[in-house]
Amino acid sequence: MNEETELFLKKVNFLVEKYFLTKHKIMYLIKGLIGGIILWILTFFSLFGGFTNYKKLVDENVKQISASESLRHQAEDLVSNPLFIGGMVEVIIISFVIGYLGMCIFQIIFDLIRGKVFQEFKSEKINLR
């Protein structure tokens, strides 16, 4: 490997250790929760465009389900199905992971803008020599 490739790999390793593999385990939870909540809010507003459109959609669906006996039974079967509950847990876990990765990337971009990403890397490089 040449020097440029080796320096690039060291920088990538430094970023992964600094931002993705935190020393404090509670940061996994905090970043995941905040990122997951932001992801759900963005998804909600991109799908429905706000609370008024969501309320209209829910009202229409309630009218359709209450009018049809077969739709009511299908909805009850769906909600009581263990696969539905497992799917909801899976969606929450996936949103937690995506939120964590998103928050880490956001933190890297924010520190890049402030110019503080590689400050510790430069001081480590000086100490290594």
Coordinates of N, CA and C in Angstrom, one line a residue:
M1 N 0.8 -1.2 0.0 CA 0.0 0.0 0.0 C 0.9 1.2 0.0
N2 N 0.4 2.2 -0.7 CA 1.1 3.5 -0.7 C 0.7 4.3 0.5
E3 N 1.4 5.4 0.7 CA 1.2 6.3 1.9 C -0.2 6.9 1.9
E4 N -0.7 7.3 0.8 CA -2.0 8.0 0.7 C -3.1 7.0 1.1
T5 N -3.0 5.8 0.6 CA -4.0 4.8 1.0 C -4.0 4.4 2.4
E6 N -2.8 4.3 3.0 CA -2.6 4.0 4.4 C -3.2 5.1 5.3
L7 N -2.9 6.4 4.9 CA -3.4 7.5 5.6 C -4.9 7.6 5.5
F8 N -5.5 7.3 4.4 CA -7.0 7.3 4.2 C -7.6 6.2 5.1
L9 N -7.0 5.0 5.1 CA -7.5 3.9 5.9 C -7.4 4.3 7.4
K10 N -6.4 4.9 7.8 CA -6.2 5.4 9.2 C -7.3 6.4 9.6
K11 N -7.6 7.3 8.7 CA -8.6 8.3 8.9 C -10.0 7.7 9.0
V12 N -10.3 6.8 8.1 CA -11.6 6.1 8.2 C -11.7 5.3 9.5
N13 N -10.6 4.6 9.9 CA -10.6 3.9 11.1 C -10.8 4.8 12.3
F14 N -10.2 6.0 12.3 CA -10.4 7.0 13.3 C -11.8 7.4 13.4
L15 N -12.4 7.7 12.3 CA -13.8 8.2 12.2 C -14.8 7.1 12.8
V16 N -14.6 5.9 12.4 CA -15.4 4.8 12.9 C -15.3 4.7 14.4
E17 N -14.1 4.7 14.9 CA -13.9 4.5 16.3 C -14.4 5.7 17.1
K18 N -14.3 6.9 16.5 CA -14.7 8.1 17.3 C -16.2 8.3 17.2
Y19 N -16.9 8.1 16.1 CA -18.3 8.4 16.0 C -19.2 7.2 16.1
F20 N -18.8 6.1 15.6 CA -19.7 5.0 15.5 C -19.6 4.0 16.7
L21 N -18.4 3.9 17.2 CA -18.1 3.0 18.4 C -17.8 3.9 19.6
T22 N -18.8 4.3 20.2 CA -18.6 5.2 21.4 C -18.1 4.5 22.6
K23 N -17.5 5.3 23.5 CA -16.9 4.7 24.7 C -18.0 4.5 25.7
H24 N -19.0 5.4 25.7 CA -20.1 5.3 26.7 C -21.3 4.6 26.0
K25 N -21.7 3.4 26.5 CA -22.7 2.6 25.9 C -24.1 3.3 25.9
I26 N -24.3 4.3 26.8 CA -25.6 5.0 26.8 C -25.8 5.9 25.5
M27 N -24.6 6.2 24.9 CA -24.7 7.0 23.7 C -25.4 6.3 22.5
Y28 N -25.2 4.9 22.5 CA -25.9 4.1 21.5 C -27.4 4.3 21.7
L29 N -27.9 4.3 22.9 CA -29.3 4.4 23.2 C -29.8 5.8 22.8
I30 N -29.1 6.8 23.3 CA -29.5 8.2 23.1 C -29.5 8.6 21.6
K31 N -28.4 8.3 20.9 CA -28.4 8.6 19.4 C -29.5 7.8 18.7
G32 N -29.6 6.5 19.0 CA -30.7 5.7 18.4 C -32.1 6.2 18.6
L33 N -32.4 6.6 19.8 CA -33.7 7.1 20.1 C -34.0 8.4 19.4
I34 N -33.0 9.4 19.5 CA -33.2 10.7 18.9 C -33.3 10.5 17.4
G35 N -32.4 9.7 16.8 CA -32.4 9.5 15.3 C -33.7 8.8 14.9
G36 N -34.2 7.8 15.7 CA -35.4 7.1 15.3 C -36.6 8.0 15.4
I37 N -36.7 8.8 16.4 CA -37.8 9.8 16.5 C -37.8 10.7 15.4
I38 N -36.6 11.3 15.0 CA -36.6 12.2 13.9 C -37.0 11.5 12.6
L39 N -36.5 10.2 12.4 CA -36.9 9.4 11.3 C -38.4 9.2 11.2
W40 N -39.1 8.9 12.3 CA -40.5 8.7 12.3 C -41.3 10.0 12.0
I41 N -40.8 11.1 12.5 CA -41.4 12.4 12.3 C -41.3 12.8 10.8
L42 N -40.1 12.6 10.2 CA -39.9 12.9 8.8 C -40.8 12.0 7.9
T43 N -40.8 10.7 8.3 CA -41.7 9.8 7.6 C -43.1 10.1 7.6
F44 N -43.6 10.5 8.8 CA -45.0 10.9 9.0 C -45.4 12.1 8.1
F45 N -44.6 13.1 8.2 CA -44.9 14.3 7.4 C -44.7 14.1 5.9
S46 N -43.8 13.3 5.5 CA -43.6 13.0 4.1 C -44.7 12.1 3.5
L47 N -45.3 11.3 4.3 CA -46.4 10.4 3.9 C -47.7 11.1 3.9
F48 N -48.0 11.8 5.0 CA -49.3 12.4 5.2 C -49.4 13.9 4.9
G49 N -48.3 14.6 5.0 CA -48.3 16.0 4.8 C -48.8 16.8 6.0
G50 N -49.0 16.2 7.1 CA -49.5 16.9 8.2 C -50.6 16.2 9.0
F51 N -51.1 16.7 10.1 CA -52.0 16.1 10.9 C -53.4 16.1 10.3
T52 N -53.8 17.1 9.5 CA -55.1 17.2 8.9 C -55.3 16.1 7.9
N53 N -54.4 15.9 7.0 CA -54.5 14.8 6.0 C -54.5 13.5 6.7
Y54 N -53.8 13.3 7.8 CA -53.8 12.0 8.5 C -55.1 11.8 9.1
K55 N -55.7 12.8 9.7 CA -57.1 12.7 10.3 C -58.1 12.3 9.3
K56 N -58.0 13.0 8.1 CA -59.0 12.7 7.1 C -58.9 11.2 6.6
L57 N -57.6 10.8 6.5 CA -57.4 9.4 6.0 C -57.9 8.4 7.1
V58 N -57.6 8.7 8.3 CA -58.1 7.8 9.4 C -59.6 7.7 9.4
D59 N -60.3 8.9 9.3 CA -61.7 8.9 9.3 C -62.3 8.1 8.2
E60 N -61.7 8.2 7.0 CA -62.2 7.5 5.8 C -62.1 6.0 6.1
N61 N -60.9 5.6 6.6 CA -60.7 4.2 6.9 C -61.6 3.6 8.0
V62 N -61.9 4.4 9.0 CA -62.8 4.0 10.0 C -64.2 3.8 9.5
K63 N -64.7 4.7 8.6 CA -66.0 4.5 8.0 C -66.1 3.3 7.1
Q64 N -65.0 3.0 6.4 CA -65.0 1.8 5.5 C -65.0 0.5 6.3
I65 N -64.2 0.5 7.4 CA -64.1 -0.7 8.2 C -65.4 -0.9 9.0
S66 N -66.0 0.2 9.5 CA -67.2 0.0 10.3 C -68.4 -0.4 9.4
A67 N -68.3 0.0 8.1 CA -69.4 -0.4 7.2 C -69.4 -1.8 6.7
S68 N -68.2 -2.4 6.7 CA -68.1 -3.8 6.2 C -67.7 -4.7 7.3
E69 N -68.5 -5.8 7.5 CA -68.2 -6.8 8.5 C -66.9 -7.6 8.2
S70 N -66.7 -7.9 6.9 CA -65.5 -8.7 6.6 C -64.2 -7.9 6.8
L71 N -64.3 -6.6 6.5 CA -63.1 -5.7 6.7 C -62.8 -5.6 8.2
R72 N -63.9 -5.6 9.1 CA -63.7 -5.5 10.5 C -63.0 -6.8 11.0
H73 N -63.4 -8.0 10.5 CA -62.8 -9.2 10.9 C -61.3 -9.3 10.4
Q74 N -61.1 -8.8 9.2 CA -59.7 -8.8 8.7 C -58.8 -7.9 9.5
A75 N -59.3 -6.8 9.9 CA -58.5 -5.9 10.8 C -58.2 -6.5 12.1
E76 N -59.2 -7.1 12.7 CA -59.0 -7.7 14.0 C -58.1 -8.9 13.9
D77 N -58.1 -9.7 12.9 CA -57.2 -10.8 12.7 C -55.8 -10.3 12.5
L78 N -55.7 -9.2 11.7 CA -54.3 -8.6 11.5 C -53.7 -8.2 12.8
V79 N -54.4 -7.4 13.6 CA -53.9 -6.9 14.8 C -53.5 -7.9 15.8
S80 N -54.3 -9.0 15.9 CA -54.1 -10.1 16.8 C -53.0 -11.1 16.4
N81 N -52.6 -11.0 15.1 CA -51.6 -11.9 14.6 C -50.2 -11.7 15.2
P82 N -49.6 -12.7 15.7 CA -48.2 -12.5 16.2 C -47.2 -12.0 15.2
L83 N -47.4 -12.3 13.9 CA -46.5 -11.8 12.9 C -46.6 -10.3 12.8
F84 N -47.8 -9.8 13.0 CA -48.0 -8.3 13.0 C -47.2 -7.6 14.1
I85 N -47.3 -8.2 15.3 CA -46.6 -7.7 16.5 C -45.1 -7.8 16.3
G86 N -44.6 -8.9 15.7 CA -43.2 -9.1 15.4 C -42.8 -8.1 14.4
G87 N -43.6 -7.9 13.4 CA -43.2 -6.9 12.4 C -43.1 -5.5 12.9
M88 N -44.0 -5.2 13.8 CA -43.9 -3.8 14.4 C -42.6 -3.7 15.3
V89 N -42.3 -4.7 16.0 CA -41.0 -4.7 16.8 C -39.8 -4.6 15.8
E90 N -39.9 -5.3 14.7 CA -38.8 -5.3 13.7 C -38.7 -3.9 13.1
V91 N -39.8 -3.2 12.8 CA -39.8 -1.9 12.3 C -39.2 -0.9 13.3
I92 N -39.5 -1.1 14.6 CA -38.9 -0.2 15.6 C -37.4 -0.4 15.7
I93 N -37.0 -1.6 15.7 CA -35.5 -1.9 15.8 C -34.8 -1.4 14.6
I94 N -35.4 -1.6 13.4 CA -34.7 -1.0 12.2 C -34.7 0.5 12.2
S95 N -35.7 1.1 12.7 CA -35.7 2.6 12.7 C -34.7 3.1 13.8
F96 N -34.5 2.3 14.8 CA -33.5 2.6 15.9 C -32.1 2.6 15.2
V97 N -31.8 1.5 14.5 CA -30.5 1.4 13.8 C -30.3 2.5 12.8
I98 N -31.3 2.7 11.9 CA -31.2 3.7 10.9 C -31.0 5.1 11.6
G99 N -31.7 5.3 12.6 CA -31.6 6.6 13.4 C -30.2 6.8 14.0
Y100 N -29.7 5.7 14.5 CA -28.3 5.8 15.1 C -27.3 6.1 14.0
L101 N -27.4 5.4 12.9 CA -26.4 5.7 11.8 C -26.6 7.1 11.2
G102 N -27.9 7.5 11.1 CA -28.1 8.9 10.6 C -27.6 9.9 11.6
M103 N -27.7 9.7 12.9 CA -27.2 10.7 13.8 C -25.7 10.7 13.8
C104 N -25.0 9.6 13.6 CA -23.6 9.5 13.5 C -23.1 10.3 12.3
I105 N -23.8 10.1 11.2 CA -23.4 10.8 10.0 C -23.6 12.3 10.1
F106 N -24.7 12.6 10.7 CA -25.0 14.1 11.0 C -23.9 14.7 11.9
Q107 N -23.5 14.0 12.9 CA -22.5 14.5 13.8 C -21.1 14.6 13.0
I108 N -20.8 13.7 12.1 CA -19.6 13.8 11.3 C -19.7 15.1 10.4
I109 N -20.8 15.2 9.8 CA -21.0 16.4 8.9 C -20.9 17.7 9.7
F110 N -21.5 17.7 10.8 CA -21.5 18.9 11.7 C -20.1 19.2 12.1
D111 N -19.3 18.2 12.5 CA -18.0 18.5 12.9 C -17.1 18.8 11.7
L112 N -17.4 18.3 10.6 CA -16.6 18.7 9.3 C -16.8 20.2 9.1
I113 N -18.1 20.7 9.2 CA -18.3 22.1 9.0 C -17.6 22.9 10.0
R114 N -17.6 22.5 11.3 CA -16.8 23.2 12.3 C -15.3 23.0 12.2
G115 N -14.9 22.0 11.5 CA -13.5 21.8 11.3 C -12.8 21.1 12.5
K116 N -13.6 20.3 13.2 CA -13.1 19.6 14.4 C -13.1 18.1 14.2
V117 N -13.2 17.6 13.0 CA -13.2 16.1 12.9 C -11.9 15.5 13.1
F118 N -10.9 16.0 12.5 CA -9.6 15.4 12.5 C -8.6 16.1 13.5
Q119 N -9.1 16.9 14.4 CA -8.2 17.5 15.4 C -7.5 16.5 16.2
E120 N -8.3 15.6 16.8 CA -7.7 14.5 17.6 C -6.8 13.6 16.8
F121 N -7.1 13.4 15.5 CA -6.3 12.5 14.7 C -5.0 13.1 14.5
K122 N -4.9 14.4 14.3 CA -3.6 15.1 14.1 C -2.8 15.0 15.4
S123 N -3.4 15.2 16.5 CA -2.7 15.1 17.8 C -2.2 13.7 18.0
E124 N -3.0 12.7 17.6 CA -2.6 11.3 17.8 C -1.4 11.0 16.8
K125 N -1.4 11.6 15.6 CA -0.4 11.4 14.7 C 0.9 11.9 15.2
I126 N 0.9 13.1 15.8 CA 2.1 13.7 16.4 C 2.6 12.8 17.5
N127 N 1.7 12.3 18.4 CA 2.1 11.4 19.5 C 2.7 10.1 19.0
L128 N 2.3 9.6 17.8 CA 2.8 8.3 17.3 C 4.2 8.4 16.8
R129 N 4.6 9.6 16.4 CA 6.0 9.8 15.9 C 7.0 9.9 17.0

